Coordinates of N, CA and C in Angstrom, one line a residue:
M1 N 5.8 2.1 0.5 CA 4.8 2.2 1.6 C 5.0 3.6 2.2
S2 N 4.8 3.8 3.5 CA 5.0 5.0 4.2 C 5.5 4.7 5.6
D3 N 5.9 5.8 6.3 CA 6.4 5.6 7.7 C 5.3 5.0 8.6
E4 N 4.1 5.2 8.3 CA 3.0 4.8 9.1 C 2.4 3.4 8.7
V5 N 2.8 2.9 7.6 CA 2.5 1.5 7.2 C 3.8 1.0 6.6
T6 N 4.3 -0.1 7.3 CA 5.6 -0.6 6.8 C 5.3 -2.1 6.3
L7 N 6.1 -2.5 5.3 CA 6.0 -3.8 4.7 C 7.4 -4.4 4.7
D8 N 7.6 -5.5 5.4 CA 8.9 -6.2 5.4 C 8.7 -7.6 4.9
V9 N 9.6 -8.1 4.0 CA 9.4 -9.4 3.4 C 10.7 -10.2 3.8
D10 N 10.4 -11.4 4.3 CA 11.5 -12.3 4.7 C 11.1 -13.8 4.4
D11 N 11.8 -14.4 3.5 CA 11.5 -15.8 3.1 C 10.1 -16.0 2.8
Q12 N 9.6 -15.2 1.9 CA 8.2 -15.3 1.3 C 7.1 -15.0 2.3
V13 N 7.4 -14.4 3.4 CA 6.4 -14.0 4.4 C 6.5 -12.4 4.5
A14 N 5.4 -11.7 4.2 CA 5.4 -10.3 4.4 C 4.8 -9.9 5.7
T15 N 5.4 -9.0 6.4 CA 4.8 -8.4 7.6 C 4.3 -7.0 7.4
L16 N 3.0 -6.8 7.4 CA 2.4 -5.5 7.2 C 2.1 -4.9 8.6
T17 N 2.8 -3.8 8.9 CA 2.7 -3.3 10.3 C 2.1 -1.9 10.2
L18 N 1.0 -1.7 11.0 CA 0.4 -0.4 11.2 C 1.3 0.3 12.2
N19 N 1.9 1.4 11.8 CA 3.0 2.0 12.6 C 2.7 3.5 13.0
R20 N 1.7 3.6 13.7 CA 1.3 4.9 14.2 C 1.0 4.7 15.7
P21 N 2.0 4.2 16.5 CA 1.7 3.8 17.9 C 1.2 4.9 18.8
A22 N 1.6 6.1 18.6 CA 1.2 7.2 19.4 C -0.3 7.5 19.3
K23 N -0.9 7.1 18.2 CA -2.4 7.2 18.0 C -3.1 5.8 18.0
L24 N -2.5 4.8 18.6 CA -3.0 3.5 18.7 C -3.2 2.9 17.3
N25 N -2.4 3.3 16.3 CA -2.5 2.9 15.0 C -3.8 3.1 14.3
A26 N -4.4 4.2 14.7 CA -5.7 4.7 14.1 C -5.3 5.0 12.6
V27 N -6.2 4.6 11.7 CA -5.9 4.6 10.3 C -6.4 5.9 9.6
T28 N -5.5 6.6 9.0 CA -5.8 7.8 8.2 C -6.1 7.4 6.8
A29 N -6.6 8.3 6.0 CA -6.9 8.1 4.6 C -5.6 7.7 3.9
E30 N -4.5 8.3 4.2 CA -3.2 8.0 3.6 C -2.8 6.6 4.0
M31 N -3.0 6.2 5.2 CA -2.6 4.9 5.7 C -3.5 3.9 5.0
S32 N -4.8 4.2 4.8 CA -5.7 3.2 4.1 C -5.2 3.0 2.7
A33 N -4.8 4.0 2.0 CA -4.3 3.9 0.7 C -3.0 3.1 0.6
A34 N -2.1 3.3 1.7 CA -0.9 2.5 1.7 C -1.1 1.0 2.0
I35 N -2.1 0.7 2.8 CA -2.5 -0.7 3.0 C -3.0 -1.3 1.7
V36 N -3.8 -0.6 1.0 CA -4.3 -1.1 -0.3 C -3.1 -1.4 -1.2
R37 N -2.2 -0.5 -1.3 CA -1.0 -0.7 -2.2 C -0.2 -1.9 -1.7
A38 N 0.0 -2.0 -0.4 CA 0.8 -3.1 0.1 C 0.2 -4.4 -0.2
V39 N -1.1 -4.6 0.0 CA -1.8 -5.8 -0.3 C -1.7 -6.1 -1.8
E40 N -2.0 -5.2 -2.6 CA -1.9 -5.4 -4.1 C -0.5 -5.8 -4.5
W41 N 0.5 -5.2 -3.9 CA 1.9 -5.6 -4.2 C 2.2 -7.0 -3.8
C42 N 1.7 -7.4 -2.7 CA 1.9 -8.8 -2.2 C 1.2 -9.8 -3.2
D43 N 0.1 -9.4 -3.6 CA -0.7 -10.3 -4.5 C 0.0 -10.4 -5.9
G44 N 0.8 -9.4 -6.2 CA 1.4 -9.4 -7.6 C 2.8 -9.9 -7.7
T45 N 3.4 -10.3 -6.6 CA 4.8 -10.7 -6.6 C 4.9 -12.2 -6.2
D46 N 5.9 -12.8 -6.7 CA 6.3 -14.2 -6.3 C 7.1 -14.2 -5.0
E47 N 7.4 -13.0 -4.5 CA 8.2 -12.9 -3.3 C 7.4 -13.2 -2.1
V48 N 6.1 -13.1 -2.2 CA 5.2 -13.2 -1.0 C 4.2 -14.3 -1.2
R49 N 4.1 -15.2 -0.2 CA 3.1 -16.3 -0.2 C 2.2 -16.3 1.1
A50 N 2.5 -15.4 2.0 CA 1.6 -15.2 3.2 C 1.9 -13.8 3.8
I51 N 0.9 -13.3 4.4 CA 1.0 -11.9 5.0 C 0.6 -11.9 6.4
V52 N 1.5 -11.4 7.3 CA 1.1 -11.2 8.7 C 0.8 -9.7 8.9
V53 N -0.4 -9.4 9.4 CA -0.8 -8.1 9.7 C -0.8 -7.8 11.2
T54 N -0.1 -6.8 11.6 CA 0.0 -6.5 13.0 C 0.2 -5.0 13.2
G55 N 0.3 -4.6 14.5 CA 0.4 -3.2 14.8 C 1.6 -2.9 15.7
A56 N 2.1 -1.7 15.6 CA 3.3 -1.3 16.5 C 2.8 -0.8 17.8
G57 N 3.6 -1.0 18.8 CA 3.3 -0.5 20.2 C 2.2 -1.3 20.9
R58 N 1.3 -0.7 21.6 CA 0.4 -1.4 22.5 C -1.0 -1.6 21.8
A59 N -1.1 -1.3 20.5 CA -2.3 -1.5 19.8 C -2.1 -2.3 18.5
F60 N -3.1 -3.1 18.2 CA -3.2 -3.6 16.8 C -3.7 -2.5 15.9
S61 N -4.9 -2.0 16.2 CA -5.4 -0.8 15.6 C -6.7 -0.3 16.3
A62 N -6.8 1.0 16.5 CA -8.0 1.5 17.0 C -9.0 1.9 15.9
G63 N -8.8 1.4 14.7 CA -9.7 1.6 13.6 C -9.4 2.9 12.9
S64 N -10.4 3.4 12.2 CA -10.2 4.7 11.4 C -10.0 5.9 12.4
D65 N -9.2 6.8 12.0 CA -9.0 8.0 12.9 C -10.2 8.8 12.8
I66 N -10.9 8.9 13.9 CA -12.2 9.6 14.0 C -12.1 11.1 13.7
R67 N -10.9 11.7 14.0 CA -10.7 13.1 13.8 C -10.7 13.4 12.3
E68 N -10.5 12.4 11.5 CA -10.4 12.6 10.0 C -11.7 12.4 9.3
L69 N -12.7 11.9 10.0 CA -13.9 11.5 9.3 C -14.7 12.7 8.7
D70 N -14.5 13.9 9.3 CA -15.1 15.1 8.8 C -14.4 15.6 7.5
R71 N -13.3 15.0 7.1 CA -12.7 15.4 5.9 C -13.6 15.0 4.6
Y72 N -14.5 14.1 4.8 CA -15.4 13.7 3.7 C -16.5 14.7 3.5
A73 N -16.6 15.2 2.3 CA -17.6 16.3 2.0 C -19.0 15.9 2.3
T74 N -19.4 14.6 2.0 CA -20.7 14.2 2.3 C -20.7 12.8 2.8
P75 N -21.8 12.3 3.4 CA -21.9 10.9 3.8 C -21.7 9.9 2.7
W76 N -22.1 10.3 1.5 CA -21.9 9.5 0.3 C -20.5 9.3 0.0
D77 N -19.7 10.4 0.1 CA -18.3 10.3 -0.1 C -17.7 9.4 0.9
F78 N -18.1 9.4 2.1 CA -17.6 8.6 3.2 C -18.0 7.1 2.9
R79 N -19.2 6.9 2.4 CA -19.6 5.5 2.0 C -18.7 4.9 0.9
N80 N -18.3 5.8 0.0 CA -17.5 5.3 -1.2 C -16.0 5.4 -1.0
R81 N -15.6 5.6 0.2 CA -14.1 5.7 0.4 C -13.4 4.5 0.1
T82 N -12.1 4.6 -0.1 CA -11.2 3.4 -0.2 C -11.1 2.8 1.1
D83 N -11.4 1.5 1.3 CA -11.5 0.9 2.6 C -10.4 -0.2 2.7
Y84 N -9.6 0.0 3.7 CA -8.5 -1.0 3.9 C -8.9 -2.4 4.3
C85 N -10.1 -2.5 4.9 CA -10.6 -3.8 5.2 C -11.0 -4.6 4.0
D86 N -11.6 -3.8 3.1 CA -12.0 -4.4 1.8 C -10.8 -5.0 1.1
A87 N -9.7 -4.2 1.1 CA -8.4 -4.7 0.4 C -7.9 -5.9 1.1
I88 N -7.9 -6.0 2.4 CA -7.4 -7.2 3.0 C -8.3 -8.4 2.7
R89 N -9.6 -8.2 2.8 CA -10.5 -9.3 2.4 C -10.3 -9.8 1.0
A90 N -10.0 -8.9 0.1 CA -9.9 -9.2 -1.3 C -8.5 -9.8 -1.7
A91 N -7.6 -9.8 -0.7 CA -6.3 -10.4 -1.0 C -6.4 -11.9 -1.4
R92 N -5.6 -12.2 -2.5 CA -5.5 -13.6 -2.8 C -4.6 -14.3 -1.9
T93 N -3.6 -13.6 -1.4 CA -2.5 -14.2 -0.5 C -3.1 -14.4 0.9
P94 N -2.9 -15.6 1.5 CA -3.4 -15.9 2.8 C -2.9 -14.8 3.8
T95 N -3.7 -14.5 4.8 CA -3.4 -13.4 5.7 C -3.6 -13.9 7.2
I96 N -2.7 -13.5 8.0 CA -2.7 -13.9 9.5 C -2.7 -12.6 10.3
A97 N -3.7 -12.3 11.1 CA -3.7 -11.2 12.0 C -3.0 -11.6 13.3
A98 N -2.0 -10.8 13.7 CA -1.3 -11.0 14.9 C -1.7 -9.8 15.8
V99 N -2.7 -10.0 16.7 CA -3.3 -9.0 17.4 C -2.6 -8.8 18.7
N100 N -1.8 -7.7 18.8 CA -0.9 -7.5 19.9 C -1.5 -6.6 21.0
G101 N -2.6 -6.0 20.8 CA -3.2 -5.1 21.8 C -4.6 -4.7 21.4
Y102 N -4.9 -3.4 21.5 CA -6.3 -3.0 21.2 C -6.7 -3.3 19.7
A103 N -7.8 -3.9 19.5 CA -8.4 -4.1 18.2 C -9.8 -3.6 18.3
L104 N -9.9 -2.3 18.0 CA -11.2 -1.6 18.2 C -11.8 -1.1 16.9
G105 N -13.1 -1.3 16.8 CA -13.8 -0.7 15.6 C -13.2 -1.3 14.3
G106 N -12.7 -0.4 13.5 CA -12.0 -0.8 12.2 C -10.8 -1.7 12.5
G107 N -10.2 -1.6 13.7 CA -9.1 -2.6 14.0 C -9.6 -4.0 14.2
L108 N -10.8 -4.1 14.8 CA -11.4 -5.4 14.9 C -11.8 -5.9 13.5
E109 N -12.4 -5.0 12.7 CA -12.7 -5.4 11.3 C -11.5 -5.8 10.5
T110 N -10.4 -5.2 10.7 CA -9.1 -5.6 10.1 C -8.7 -7.0 10.4
A111 N -8.8 -7.3 11.7 CA -8.5 -8.7 12.2 C -9.5 -9.7 11.6
L112 N -10.8 -9.3 11.6 CA -11.8 -10.2 11.0 C -11.6 -10.4 9.5
S113 N -11.0 -9.4 8.9 CA -10.8 -9.5 7.4 C -9.7 -10.5 7.1
C114 N -8.8 -10.8 8.0 CA -7.7 -11.8 7.8 C -8.3 -13.2 7.9
D115 N -7.6 -14.1 7.3 CA -8.0 -15.5 7.3 C -7.8 -16.2 8.6
I116 N -6.8 -15.9 9.3 CA -6.5 -16.5 10.6 C -6.1 -15.4 11.6
R117 N -6.6 -15.6 12.8 CA -6.3 -14.6 13.9 C -5.7 -15.2 15.1
I118 N -4.6 -14.7 15.5 CA -4.1 -15.1 16.8 C -3.8 -13.8 17.6
A119 N -3.8 -14.0 18.9 CA -3.7 -12.8 19.8 C -2.8 -13.0 21.0
S120 N -2.2 -11.9 21.5 CA -1.5 -12.0 22.7 C -2.4 -11.9 23.9
T121 N -1.9 -12.2 25.0 CA -2.8 -12.1 26.2 C -3.1 -10.7 26.5
A122 N -2.5 -9.7 25.9 CA -2.7 -8.3 26.2 C -3.8 -7.8 25.2
A123 N -4.3 -8.6 24.3 CA -5.3 -8.1 23.3 C -6.6 -7.8 23.9
T124 N -7.3 -6.8 23.3 CA -8.6 -6.4 23.7 C -9.4 -6.1 22.4
F125 N -10.6 -6.6 22.3 CA -11.5 -6.5 21.1 C -12.8 -5.8 21.5
A126 N -13.2 -4.9 20.6 CA -14.4 -4.1 20.8 C -14.9 -3.6 19.5
A127 N -16.3 -3.4 19.5 CA -17.0 -2.7 18.4 C -17.6 -1.5 19.0
P128 N -16.8 -0.4 19.3 CA -17.3 0.7 20.1 C -18.1 1.8 19.4
E129 N -18.3 1.6 18.1 CA -18.9 2.6 17.2 C -20.2 3.1 17.8
I130 N -21.0 2.2 18.4 CA -22.3 2.6 18.9 C -22.2 3.7 20.0
K131 N -21.1 3.7 20.7 CA -20.9 4.8 21.7 C -20.8 6.2 21.1
L132 N -20.5 6.2 19.8 CA -20.4 7.5 19.2 C -21.5 7.8 18.2
G133 N -22.5 6.9 18.1 CA -23.7 7.2 17.3 C -23.8 6.5 16.0
W134 N -22.9 5.5 15.7 CA -23.0 4.8 14.5 C -22.6 3.4 14.7
I135 N -22.6 2.6 13.6 CA -22.2 1.2 13.7 C -21.0 1.0 12.7
G136 N -20.3 -0.2 12.8 CA -19.2 -0.5 12.0 C -19.7 -0.7 10.5
G137 N -18.8 -0.3 9.6 CA -19.2 -0.5 8.2 C -18.2 -1.2 7.3
G138 N -17.2 -1.8 8.0 CA -16.1 -2.5 7.3 C -16.3 -4.0 7.3
G139 N -17.5 -4.5 7.5 CA -17.8 -5.9 7.6 C -18.1 -6.4 9.0
M140 N -18.2 -5.4 10.0 CA -18.3 -5.8 11.4 C -19.3 -6.9 11.7
T141 N -20.6 -6.6 11.3 CA -21.7 -7.5 11.8 C -21.6 -8.8 11.0
S142 N -21.4 -8.8 9.7 CA -21.4 -10.0 8.9 C -20.2 -10.9 9.4
L143 N -19.0 -10.3 9.4 CA -17.8 -11.1 9.8 C -17.8 -11.6 11.2
L144 N -18.3 -10.7 12.1 CA -18.3 -11.0 13.5 C -19.3 -12.1 13.8
S145 N -20.5 -12.0 13.2 CA -21.5 -13.0 13.5 C -21.1 -14.4 13.0
R146 N -20.4 -14.4 11.9 CA -19.9 -15.7 11.4 C -18.8 -16.3 12.3
A147 N -18.1 -15.4 13.0 CA -17.0 -15.9 13.9 C -17.5 -16.3 15.2
I148 N -18.5 -15.5 15.8 CA -18.8 -15.8 17.2 C -20.3 -16.0 17.4
G149 N -21.1 -16.0 16.3 CA -22.5 -16.2 16.4 C -23.3 -14.9 16.6
P150 N -24.6 -14.9 16.3 CA -25.4 -13.7 16.4 C -25.6 -13.1 17.8
G151 N -25.8 -14.0 18.8 CA -26.0 -13.5 20.1 C -24.8 -12.8 20.7
N152 N -23.6 -13.4 20.5 CA -22.4 -12.7 21.0 C -22.1 -11.5 20.2
T153 N -22.4 -11.5 18.9 CA -22.2 -10.3 18.1 C -23.1 -9.2 18.6
A154 N -24.4 -9.5 18.9 CA -25.3 -8.5 19.4 C -24.8 -7.9 20.6
L155 N -24.3 -8.7 21.5 CA -23.7 -8.1 22.8 C -22.6 -7.1 22.5
M156 N -21.7 -7.5 21.5 CA -20.6 -6.6 21.3 C -21.0 -5.3 20.5
I157 N -21.9 -5.4 19.5 CA -22.2 -4.3 18.7 C -23.2 -3.4 19.3
M158 N -24.0 -3.9 20.2 CA -25.1 -3.1 20.8 C -24.7 -2.5 22.1
T159 N -23.6 -3.0 22.7 CA -23.1 -2.4 24.0 C -21.8 -1.6 23.7
G160 N -21.0 -2.1 22.8 CA -19.7 -1.5 22.5 C -18.7 -1.8 23.5
E161 N -19.0 -2.7 24.4 CA -18.1 -3.1 25.5 C -17.0 -4.1 25.0
P162 N -15.8 -4.0 25.6 CA -14.7 -4.9 25.1 C -14.7 -6.3 25.7
I163 N -14.0 -7.2 25.0 CA -13.7 -8.5 25.6 C -12.2 -8.7 25.5
D164 N -11.7 -9.5 26.4 CA -10.3 -9.8 26.4 C -10.0 -11.0 25.5
A165 N -8.7 -11.4 25.5 CA -8.3 -12.4 24.6 C -8.8 -13.8 25.0
E166 N -8.9 -14.1 26.3 CA -9.5 -15.3 26.7 C -10.9 -15.5 26.3
Q167 N -11.7 -14.4 26.4 CA -13.1 -14.4 26.0 C -13.2 -14.6 24.5
A168 N -12.3 -13.9 23.8 CA -12.3 -14.0 22.3 C -12.0 -15.4 21.9
L169 N -11.1 -16.1 22.6 CA -10.8 -17.5 22.3 C -12.0 -18.4 22.6
R170 N -12.6 -18.2 23.7 CA -13.8 -19.0 24.0 C -14.9 -18.9 23.0
W171 N -15.0 -17.7 22.4 CA -16.1 -17.4 21.4 C -15.6 -17.7 20.0
H172 N -14.4 -18.2 19.8 CA -13.8 -18.6 18.5 C -13.6 -17.4 17.6
L173 N -13.4 -16.2 18.2 CA -13.0 -15.0 17.5 C -11.6 -15.2 17.0
I174 N -10.8 -15.8 17.8 CA -9.4 -16.1 17.5 C -9.1 -17.6 17.6
S175 N -7.9 -18.0 17.0 CA -7.6 -19.4 17.1 C -6.6 -19.7 18.2
E176 N -5.8 -18.8 18.6 CA -4.8 -19.0 19.7 C -4.6 -17.8 20.5
V177 N -4.2 -18.0 21.7 CA -3.7 -16.9 22.6 C -2.2 -17.3 23.0
V178 N -1.3 -16.3 22.8 CA 0.1 -16.6 23.1 C 0.6 -15.4 24.0
S179 N 1.7 -15.5 24.5 CA 2.3 -14.5 25.3 C 2.7 -13.3 24.4
P180 N 2.7 -12.1 24.9 CA 3.1 -10.9 24.0 C 4.5 -11.1 23.4
D181 N 5.4 -11.7 24.1 CA 6.7 -11.9 23.6 C 6.8 -13.0 22.5
G182 N 5.8 -13.9 22.5 CA 5.8 -15.0 21.5 C 4.9 -14.8 20.3
L183 N 4.2 -13.6 20.3 CA 3.2 -13.4 19.3 C 3.8 -13.3 17.9
T184 N 4.8 -12.5 17.7 CA 5.4 -12.3 16.4 C 5.9 -13.7 15.8
A185 N 6.6 -14.4 16.7 CA 7.2 -15.6 16.3 C 6.2 -16.7 15.9
R186 N 5.1 -16.7 16.6 CA 4.0 -17.7 16.3 C 3.3 -17.3 15.0
A187 N 3.0 -16.0 14.9 CA 2.3 -15.6 13.6 C 3.2 -15.9 12.4
T188 N 4.5 -15.6 12.6 CA 5.4 -15.8 11.5 C 5.6 -17.3 11.2
A189 N 5.5 -18.1 12.2 CA 5.6 -19.6 12.0 C 4.4 -20.1 11.2
I190 N 3.2 -19.6 11.5 CA 2.1 -20.0 10.8 C 2.2 -19.6 9.3
A191 N 2.6 -18.3 9.2 CA 2.7 -17.8 7.8 C 3.8 -18.6 7.0
A192 N 4.9 -18.9 7.7 CA 5.9 -19.7 7.0 C 5.5 -21.1 6.6
T193 N 4.6 -21.7 7.4 CA 4.1 -23.0 7.1 C 3.2 -22.9 5.8
I194 N 2.3 -21.9 5.8 CA 1.5 -21.6 4.6 C 2.3 -21.3 3.4
A195 N 3.4 -20.5 3.6 CA 4.2 -20.1 2.5 C 5.0 -21.3 1.9
S196 N 5.2 -22.4 2.7 CA 5.8 -23.6 2.2 C 4.9 -24.5 1.4
R197 N 3.6 -24.2 1.4 CA 2.7 -25.1 0.7 C 2.6 -24.6 -0.8
A198 N 1.9 -25.4 -1.6 CA 1.7 -25.0 -3.0 C 0.9 -23.7 -3.1
P199 N 1.4 -22.6 -3.6 CA 0.8 -21.3 -3.6 C -0.6 -21.3 -4.2
I200 N -0.7 -21.9 -5.4 CA -2.1 -21.9 -6.0 C -3.1 -22.7 -5.2
A201 N -2.6 -23.8 -4.6 CA -3.5 -24.5 -3.7 C -3.9 -23.7 -2.5
A202 N -3.0 -23.0 -1.9 CA -3.3 -22.1 -0.7 C -4.3 -21.0 -1.1
E203 N -4.1 -20.4 -2.2 CA -5.0 -19.3 -2.6 C -6.4 -19.9 -3.0
T204 N -6.4 -21.1 -3.6 CA -7.6 -21.8 -3.9 C -8.4 -22.2 -2.7
A205 N -7.7 -22.7 -1.7 CA -8.3 -23.1 -0.4 C -9.0 -21.9 0.2
K206 N -8.4 -20.7 0.1 CA -9.0 -19.5 0.7 C -10.2 -19.1 -0.1
I207 N -10.2 -19.2 -1.4 CA -11.4 -19.0 -2.2 C -12.5 -20.0 -1.9
N208 N -12.1 -21.2 -1.7 CA -13.1 -22.2 -1.4 C -13.8 -22.1 -0.1
L209 N -13.0 -21.6 0.9 CA -13.5 -21.4 2.2 C -14.6 -20.3 2.2
R210 N -14.3 -19.2 1.5 CA -15.3 -18.2 1.3 C -16.6 -18.7 0.6
A211 N -16.4 -19.5 -0.4 CA -17.5 -20.0 -1.1 C -18.4 -20.9 -0.2
A212 N -17.7 -21.6 0.7 CA -18.4 -22.6 1.6 C -19.4 -21.8 2.5
Y213 N -19.1 -20.6 2.8 CA -20.0 -19.7 3.6 C -21.1 -19.0 2.8
S214 N -20.9 -18.9 1.5 CA -21.7 -18.1 0.6 C -22.7 -18.9 -0.2
L215 N -22.4 -20.2 -0.5 CA -23.2 -21.0 -1.4 C -24.1 -22.0 -0.6
P216 N -25.2 -22.4 -1.2 CA -25.9 -23.6 -0.7 C -25.0 -24.8 -0.7
E217 N -25.3 -25.8 0.2 CA -24.3 -26.9 0.4 C -24.0 -27.6 -0.9
D218 N -25.1 -27.9 -1.7 CA -24.8 -28.7 -2.9 C -23.9 -27.9 -3.9
K219 N -24.1 -26.6 -4.0 CA -23.3 -25.8 -4.9 C -21.9 -25.6 -4.3
A220 N -21.8 -25.6 -3.0 CA -20.5 -25.4 -2.4 C -19.6 -26.7 -2.6
L221 N -20.3 -27.9 -2.5 CA -19.6 -29.1 -2.8 C -19.2 -29.2 -4.3
E222 N -20.1 -28.8 -5.1 CA -19.7 -28.8 -6.6 C -18.6 -27.9 -6.9
Y223 N -18.6 -26.7 -6.3 CA -17.6 -25.7 -6.5 C -16.2 -26.2 -6.0
E224 N -16.3 -26.9 -4.8 CA -15.0 -27.4 -4.3 C -14.4 -28.5 -5.2
R225 N -15.3 -29.3 -5.8 CA -14.8 -30.4 -6.7 C -14.1 -29.7 -7.9
D226 N -14.8 -28.6 -8.4 CA -14.2 -27.9 -9.6 C -12.8 -27.3 -9.2
L227 N -12.7 -26.7 -8.0 CA -11.5 -26.1 -7.7 C -10.4 -27.2 -7.4
Q228 N -10.8 -28.3 -6.9 CA -9.8 -29.4 -6.7 C -9.3 -29.8 -8.1
T229 N -10.2 -29.9 -9.1 CA -9.8 -30.3 -10.4 C -8.8 -29.3 -11.0
I230 N -9.0 -28.0 -10.8 CA -8.1 -27.0 -11.3 C -6.8 -27.1 -10.6
C231 N -6.8 -27.3 -9.3 CA -5.5 -27.5 -8.6 C -4.8 -28.8 -9.1
F232 N -5.5 -29.8 -9.3 CA -4.9 -31.1 -9.8 C -4.2 -31.0 -11.1
A233 N -4.6 -30.0 -11.9 CA -4.0 -29.8 -13.2 C -2.7 -29.0 -13.2
T234 N -2.4 -28.4 -12.0 CA -1.2 -27.5 -12.0 C 0.1 -28.3 -11.9
E235 N 1.2 -27.6 -12.2 CA 2.5 -28.1 -12.1 C 2.8 -28.5 -10.7
D236 N 2.3 -27.7 -9.7 CA 2.5 -28.0 -8.3 C 2.0 -29.3 -7.9
A237 N 0.8 -29.6 -8.4 CA 0.2 -30.9 -8.0 C 1.0 -32.1 -8.6
A238 N 1.5 -31.9 -9.9 CA 2.3 -32.9 -10.5 C 3.6 -33.1 -9.7
E239 N 4.2 -32.0 -9.2 CA 5.4 -32.0 -8.4 C 5.1 -32.7 -7.1
G240 N 3.9 -32.4 -6.5 CA 3.6 -33.0 -5.2 C 3.5 -34.6 -5.3
R241 N 2.9 -35.0 -6.4 CA 2.7 -36.5 -6.6 C 4.1 -37.1 -6.8
L242 N 4.9 -36.4 -7.6 CA 6.3 -37.0 -7.9 C 7.1 -37.0 -6.7
A243 N 7.1 -35.9 -5.9 CA 7.9 -35.9 -4.6 C 7.4 -36.9 -3.7
F244 N 6.1 -37.2 -3.6 CA 5.6 -38.3 -2.7 C 6.2 -39.6 -3.2
T245 N 6.2 -39.9 -4.5 CA 6.7 -41.1 -5.0 C 8.2 -41.2 -4.7
E246 N 8.9 -40.1 -4.9 CA 10.4 -40.1 -4.7 C 10.8 -39.9 -3.2
K247 N 9.8 -39.8 -2.3 CA 10.1 -39.6 -0.9 C 11.0 -38.4 -0.6
R248 N 10.6 -37.3 -1.1 CA 11.4 -36.1 -0.9 C 10.4 -34.9 -0.7
A249 N 10.9 -33.8 -0.2 CA 10.0 -32.6 -0.1 C 9.8 -32.0 -1.4
P250 N 8.5 -31.6 -1.7 CA 8.2 -31.0 -3.0 C 8.8 -29.6 -3.1
V251 N 9.0 -29.1 -4.3 CA 9.5 -27.8 -4.6 C 8.3 -27.1 -5.4
F252 N 7.6 -26.2 -4.8 CA 6.4 -25.6 -5.4 C 6.8 -24.3 -6.1
R253 N 6.1 -24.0 -7.1 CA 6.1 -22.7 -7.8 C 4.8 -22.0 -7.6
R254 N 4.9 -20.6 -7.8 CA 3.7 -19.9 -7.6 C 2.7 -20.1 -8.7
R255 N 3.2 -20.1 -9.9 CA 2.3 -20.2 -11.1 C 2.8 -21.3 -12.0

């Protein structure tokens, strides 16, 4: 990784930390590339079964570092940049955002790109791009509208004004609000629970959830049944049935 993006693994839970606190964890091109590498590594190893994404200091992330945007030679180069939110959404491994402070612009998109979001009482969420003359491009409108509905999304992306953690909870942008001191422990506990489940089933559940939003209902139900059948054929499923019969905890493998 790098000093500005760290990855720590403990008991099959990886913690990916944006570590540029003096700049509110604003993401540079180098940081974006490091996030992509970190996610790809987690997907490719048996050492990781869940990922917690968080930020150092008083921010989750302020999004892309605006001072660096002029590094792109043309708008087309900017459009085709390596995007850290794309990498997080593409992860097979389940992801949990632990939002500890400001989640602004690309920082909000980073949180939205995770499967589960919890936040501390100090968290603030905003889509402020419109204040600078553009809109979010890392999935902001699509992901936000699915989470909080089109009306609330319009309010956020057209005004750029922030909401606090309690408002985010009421709008279902996040699942839980916890104290700042308890955020890391709670996010890690969720990740550890997921890591204890059958890895193929957890990854398949993630795929199925995305399909449920993308397919017509009849096709989504058919796809779910197909995925269930695939899971049922795994060694993990056989182990789960045997463990149930023997009244013991199952021991799951990744593959």
